[in-house]
Short mmCIF file of C-alpha atoms in Angstrom, two decimals:
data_model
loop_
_atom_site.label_atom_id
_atom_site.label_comp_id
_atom_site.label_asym_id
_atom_site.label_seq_id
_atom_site.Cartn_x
_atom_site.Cartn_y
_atom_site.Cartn_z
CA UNK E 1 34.50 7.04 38.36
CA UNK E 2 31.54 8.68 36.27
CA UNK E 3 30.93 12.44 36.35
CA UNK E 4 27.52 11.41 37.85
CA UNK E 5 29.07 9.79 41.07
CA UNK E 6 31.42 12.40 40.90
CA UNK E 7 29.01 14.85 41.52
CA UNK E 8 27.09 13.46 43.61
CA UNK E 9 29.96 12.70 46.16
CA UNK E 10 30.45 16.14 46.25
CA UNK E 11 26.88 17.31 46.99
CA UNK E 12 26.23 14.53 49.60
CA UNK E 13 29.82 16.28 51.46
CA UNK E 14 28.17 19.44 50.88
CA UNK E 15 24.73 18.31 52.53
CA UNK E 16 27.36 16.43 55.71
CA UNK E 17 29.23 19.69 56.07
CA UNK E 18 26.21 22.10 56.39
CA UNK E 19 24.97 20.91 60.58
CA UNK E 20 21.91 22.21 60.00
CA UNK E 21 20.33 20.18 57.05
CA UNK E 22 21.20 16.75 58.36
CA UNK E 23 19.81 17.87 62.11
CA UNK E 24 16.88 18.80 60.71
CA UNK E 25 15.76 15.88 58.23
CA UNK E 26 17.12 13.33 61.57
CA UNK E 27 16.18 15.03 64.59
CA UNK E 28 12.81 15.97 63.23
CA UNK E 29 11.32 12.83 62.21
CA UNK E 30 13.04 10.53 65.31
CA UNK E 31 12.36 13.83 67.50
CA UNK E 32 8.19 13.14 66.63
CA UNK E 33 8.38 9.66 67.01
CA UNK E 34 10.33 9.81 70.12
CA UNK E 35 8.43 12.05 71.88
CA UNK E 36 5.01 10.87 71.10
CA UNK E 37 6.20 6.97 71.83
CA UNK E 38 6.78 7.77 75.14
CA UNK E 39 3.09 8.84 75.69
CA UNK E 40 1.10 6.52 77.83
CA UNK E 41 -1.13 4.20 75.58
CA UNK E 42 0.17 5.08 72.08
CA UNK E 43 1.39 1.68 72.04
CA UNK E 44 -2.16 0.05 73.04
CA UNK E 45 -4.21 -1.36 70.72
CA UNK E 46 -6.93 1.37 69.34
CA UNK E 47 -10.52 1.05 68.44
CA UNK E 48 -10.04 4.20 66.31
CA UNK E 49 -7.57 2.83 64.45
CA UNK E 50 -8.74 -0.67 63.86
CA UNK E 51 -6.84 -2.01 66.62
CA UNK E 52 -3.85 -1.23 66.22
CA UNK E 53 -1.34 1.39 68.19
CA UNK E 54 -1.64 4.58 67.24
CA UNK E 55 2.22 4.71 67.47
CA UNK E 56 2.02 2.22 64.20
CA UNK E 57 -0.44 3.50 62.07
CA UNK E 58 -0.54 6.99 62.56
CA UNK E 59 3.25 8.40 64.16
CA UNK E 60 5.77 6.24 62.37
CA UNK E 61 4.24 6.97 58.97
CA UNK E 62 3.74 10.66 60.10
CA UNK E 63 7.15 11.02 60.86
CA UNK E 64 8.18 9.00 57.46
CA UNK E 65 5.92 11.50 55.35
CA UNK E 66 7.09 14.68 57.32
CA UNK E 67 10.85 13.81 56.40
CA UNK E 68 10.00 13.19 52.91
CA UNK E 69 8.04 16.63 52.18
CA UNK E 70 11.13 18.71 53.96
CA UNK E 71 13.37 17.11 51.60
CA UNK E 72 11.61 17.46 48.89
CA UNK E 73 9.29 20.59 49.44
CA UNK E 74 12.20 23.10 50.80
CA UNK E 75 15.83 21.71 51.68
CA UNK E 76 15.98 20.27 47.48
CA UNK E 77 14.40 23.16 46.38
CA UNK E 78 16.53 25.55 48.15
CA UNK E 79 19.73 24.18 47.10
CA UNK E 80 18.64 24.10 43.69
CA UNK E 81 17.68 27.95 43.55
CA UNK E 82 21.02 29.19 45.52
CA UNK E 83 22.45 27.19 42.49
CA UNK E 84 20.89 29.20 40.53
CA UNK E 85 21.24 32.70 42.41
CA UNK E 86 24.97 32.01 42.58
CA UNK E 87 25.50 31.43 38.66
CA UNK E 88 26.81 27.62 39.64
CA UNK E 89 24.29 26.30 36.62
CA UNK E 90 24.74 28.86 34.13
CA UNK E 91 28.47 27.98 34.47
CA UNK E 92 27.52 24.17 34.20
CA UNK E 93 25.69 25.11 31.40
CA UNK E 94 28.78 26.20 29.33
CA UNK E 95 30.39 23.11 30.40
CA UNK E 96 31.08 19.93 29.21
CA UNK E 97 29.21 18.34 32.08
CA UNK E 98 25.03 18.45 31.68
CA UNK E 99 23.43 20.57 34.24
CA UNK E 100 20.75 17.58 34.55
CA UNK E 101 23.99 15.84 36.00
CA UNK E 102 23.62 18.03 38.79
CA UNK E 103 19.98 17.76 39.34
CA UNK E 104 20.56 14.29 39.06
CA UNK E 105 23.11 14.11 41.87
CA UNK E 106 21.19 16.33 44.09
CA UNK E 107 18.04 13.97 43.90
CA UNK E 108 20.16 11.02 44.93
CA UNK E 109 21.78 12.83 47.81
CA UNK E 110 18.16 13.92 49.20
CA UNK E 111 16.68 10.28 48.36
CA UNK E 112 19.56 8.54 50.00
CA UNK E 113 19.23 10.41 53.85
CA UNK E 114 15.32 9.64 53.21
CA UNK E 115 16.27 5.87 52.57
CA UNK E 116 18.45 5.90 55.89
CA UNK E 117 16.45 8.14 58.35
CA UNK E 118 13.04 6.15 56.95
CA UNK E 119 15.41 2.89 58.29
CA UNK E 120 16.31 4.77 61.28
CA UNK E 121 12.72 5.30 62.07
CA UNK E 122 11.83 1.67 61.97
CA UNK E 123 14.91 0.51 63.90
CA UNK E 124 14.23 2.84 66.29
CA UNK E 125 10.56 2.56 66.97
CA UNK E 126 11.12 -1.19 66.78
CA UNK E 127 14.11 -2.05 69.18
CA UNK E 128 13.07 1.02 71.76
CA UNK E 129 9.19 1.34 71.14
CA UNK E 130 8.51 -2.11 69.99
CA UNK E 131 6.75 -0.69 66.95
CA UNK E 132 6.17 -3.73 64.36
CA UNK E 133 7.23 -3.71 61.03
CA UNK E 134 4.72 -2.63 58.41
CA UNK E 135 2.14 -5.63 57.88
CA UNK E 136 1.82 -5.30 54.23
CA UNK E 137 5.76 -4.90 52.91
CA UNK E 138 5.04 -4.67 49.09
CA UNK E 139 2.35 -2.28 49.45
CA UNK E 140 4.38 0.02 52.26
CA UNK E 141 7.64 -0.07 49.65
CA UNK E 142 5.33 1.04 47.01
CA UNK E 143 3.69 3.93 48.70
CA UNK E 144 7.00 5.13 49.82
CA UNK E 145 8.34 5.19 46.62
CA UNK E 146 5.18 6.39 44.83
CA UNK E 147 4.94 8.85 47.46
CA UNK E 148 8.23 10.06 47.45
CA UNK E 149 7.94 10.37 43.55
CA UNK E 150 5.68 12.64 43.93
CA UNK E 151 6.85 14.82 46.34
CA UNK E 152 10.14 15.57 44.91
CA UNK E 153 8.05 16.02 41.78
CA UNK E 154 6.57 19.11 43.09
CA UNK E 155 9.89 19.85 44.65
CA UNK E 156 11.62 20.04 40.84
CA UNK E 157 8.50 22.09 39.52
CA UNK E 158 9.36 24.46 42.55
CA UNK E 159 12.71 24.12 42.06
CA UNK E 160 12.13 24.78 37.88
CA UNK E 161 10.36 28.36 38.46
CA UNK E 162 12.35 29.97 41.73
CA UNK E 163 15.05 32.42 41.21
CA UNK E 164 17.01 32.13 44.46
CA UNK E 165 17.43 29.74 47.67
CA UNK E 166 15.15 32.13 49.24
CA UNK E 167 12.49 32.27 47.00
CA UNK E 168 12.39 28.21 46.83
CA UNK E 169 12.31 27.78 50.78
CA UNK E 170 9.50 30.27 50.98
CA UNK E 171 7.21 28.70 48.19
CA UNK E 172 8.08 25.16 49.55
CA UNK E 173 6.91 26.28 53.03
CA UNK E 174 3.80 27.88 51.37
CA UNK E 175 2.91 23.94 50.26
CA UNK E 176 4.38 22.46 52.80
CA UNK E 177 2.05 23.66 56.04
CA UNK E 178 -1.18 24.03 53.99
CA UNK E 179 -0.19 19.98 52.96
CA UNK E 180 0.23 19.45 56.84
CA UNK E 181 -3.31 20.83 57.44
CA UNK E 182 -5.15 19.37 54.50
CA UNK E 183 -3.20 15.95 54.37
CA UNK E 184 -4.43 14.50 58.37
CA UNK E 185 -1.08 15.50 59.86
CA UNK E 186 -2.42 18.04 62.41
CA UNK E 187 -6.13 15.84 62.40
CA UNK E 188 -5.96 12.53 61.50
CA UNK E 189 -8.05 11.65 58.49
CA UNK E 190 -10.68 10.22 59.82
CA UNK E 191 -11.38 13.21 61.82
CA UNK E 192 -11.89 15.20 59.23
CA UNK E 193 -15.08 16.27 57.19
CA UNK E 194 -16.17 13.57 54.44
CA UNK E 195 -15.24 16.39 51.52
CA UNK E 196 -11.31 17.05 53.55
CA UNK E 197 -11.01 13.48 53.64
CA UNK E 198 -10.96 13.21 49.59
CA UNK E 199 -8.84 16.15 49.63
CA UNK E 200 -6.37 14.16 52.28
CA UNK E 201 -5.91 11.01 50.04
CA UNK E 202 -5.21 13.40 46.41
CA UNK E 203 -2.26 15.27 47.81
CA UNK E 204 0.83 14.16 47.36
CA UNK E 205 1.62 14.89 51.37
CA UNK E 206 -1.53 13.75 52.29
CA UNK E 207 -1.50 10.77 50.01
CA UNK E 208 2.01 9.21 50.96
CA UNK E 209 1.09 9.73 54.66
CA UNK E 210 -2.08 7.75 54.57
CA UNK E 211 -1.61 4.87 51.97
CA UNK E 212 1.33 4.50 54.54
CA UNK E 213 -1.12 4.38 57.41
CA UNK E 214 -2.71 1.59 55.60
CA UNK E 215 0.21 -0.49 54.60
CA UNK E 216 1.42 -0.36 57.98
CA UNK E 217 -1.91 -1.69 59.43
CA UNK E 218 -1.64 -4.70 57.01
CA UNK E 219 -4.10 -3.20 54.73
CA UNK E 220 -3.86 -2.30 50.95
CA UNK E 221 -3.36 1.42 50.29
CA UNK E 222 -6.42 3.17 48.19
CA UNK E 223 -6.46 3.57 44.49
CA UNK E 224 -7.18 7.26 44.80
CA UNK E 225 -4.08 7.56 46.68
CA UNK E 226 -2.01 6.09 44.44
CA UNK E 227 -3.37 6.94 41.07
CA UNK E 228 -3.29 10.63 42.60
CA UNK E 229 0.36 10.14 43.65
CA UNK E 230 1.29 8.88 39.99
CA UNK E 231 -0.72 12.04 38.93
CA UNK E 232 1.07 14.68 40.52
CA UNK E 233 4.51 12.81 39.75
CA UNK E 234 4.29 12.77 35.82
CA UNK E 235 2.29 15.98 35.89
CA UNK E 236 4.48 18.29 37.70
CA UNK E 237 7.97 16.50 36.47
CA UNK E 238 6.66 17.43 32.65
CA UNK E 239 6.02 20.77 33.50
CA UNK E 240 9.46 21.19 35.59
CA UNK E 241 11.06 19.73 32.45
CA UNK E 242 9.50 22.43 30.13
CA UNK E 243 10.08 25.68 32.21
CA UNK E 244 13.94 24.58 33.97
CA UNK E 245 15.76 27.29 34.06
CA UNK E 246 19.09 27.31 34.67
CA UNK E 247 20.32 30.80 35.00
#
């Protein structure tokens, strides 16, 4: 067995064996979906929304994007900053084993409960809300991952610059609610003033939500959204890499 699956064995028991974390990134997401399924009309076609449910193009990718930017924006972050506060990667450090190991393992952990709660959703909304699948696949697959990229992205670049657990759930909840207002979560998109709606498509929360609004109406997802996705992935990775710290 390589150190790599080694470690992250141990931080996906240490994600299980905290109640709180895996709650939160389940009951959240299948909480929203649930409760706003059950709303009368939801599942109707909408004029607003080109026809289709607003259940389909608006709440299941909500919910999808919502999961991703906790993960990424303040449970990662967190972890990797009590890490830090607790000396764990300046003892790694001295070590034979790379601290990137551990970064490593800690990305794959938060990736793989986004992988199964994301299928959770759509089994879910599917077999008890009769949500359909997304009507462009390739295109939903890519905004997920392009989106999800990007988000842990600026999760690392948080995770890079904050000293403690503390300090890395508080500046993740600093992006993550402004991202909720700017990125049509609280107002849909096309609600929003012609200026908020550019701002909507080039953040990374903002972005992921609505190119997955689009794939899931059978549509292609926007250029700005992805380009800006691919954006804020390389740029904020490159500067994580160049100011890590690990002690």
């Amino acid at each position: 067995m390589s150190v790599l699956t080694k470690l992250t064995t141990a931080e996906a028991k240490v994600f299980l064996r905290d109640p709180g974390a895996p709650a939160i990134v389940v009951g959240i997401p299948l909480a929203l979906l649930l409760v706003f399924g059950l709303l009368p009309g939801v599942n109707e076609p909408d004029p607003e929304f080109g026809g289709h449910s607003v259940l389909a193009t608006f709440i299941a990718p909500m919910a999808i994007t919502i999961l991703l930017a906790m993960l990424a924006l303040t449970l990662f972050p967190a972890a990797m900053g009590t890490y830090r506060e607790k000396g764990l990667l300046k003892r790694l450090s001295a070590s034979p084993v790379p601290p990137s190991l551990l970064l490593a393992a800690q990305l794959l952990v938060n990736l793989a409960a986004a992988v199964a709660v994301v299928v959770l959703i759509a089994g879910v909304g599917g077999l008890a809300l009769g949500i359909p699948l997304p009507g462009n696949p390739g295109g939903f697959l890519l905004s997920l991952v392009l989106g999800a990229v990007a988000l842990f992205s600026v999760g690392l670049l948080v995770a890079a610059l904050a000293p403690t657990g503390r300090a890395a759930s508080g500046i993740g909840s600093a992006l993550f609610f402004p991202m909720l207002a700017l990125g049509g979560v609280w107002v849909p998109k096309e609600k929003l003033p012609v200026f908020l709606q550019h701002v909507a498509d080039v953040l990374p929360l903002g972005g992921t939500l609505n190119a997955l609004r689009a794939t899931w109406a059978g549509d292609a997802p926007e250029l700005l959204q992805l380009g800006a996705m691919a954006v804020f992935a390389i740029g904020c990775s490159t500067i994580a890499a160049r100011v890590f710290r690990w002690e």
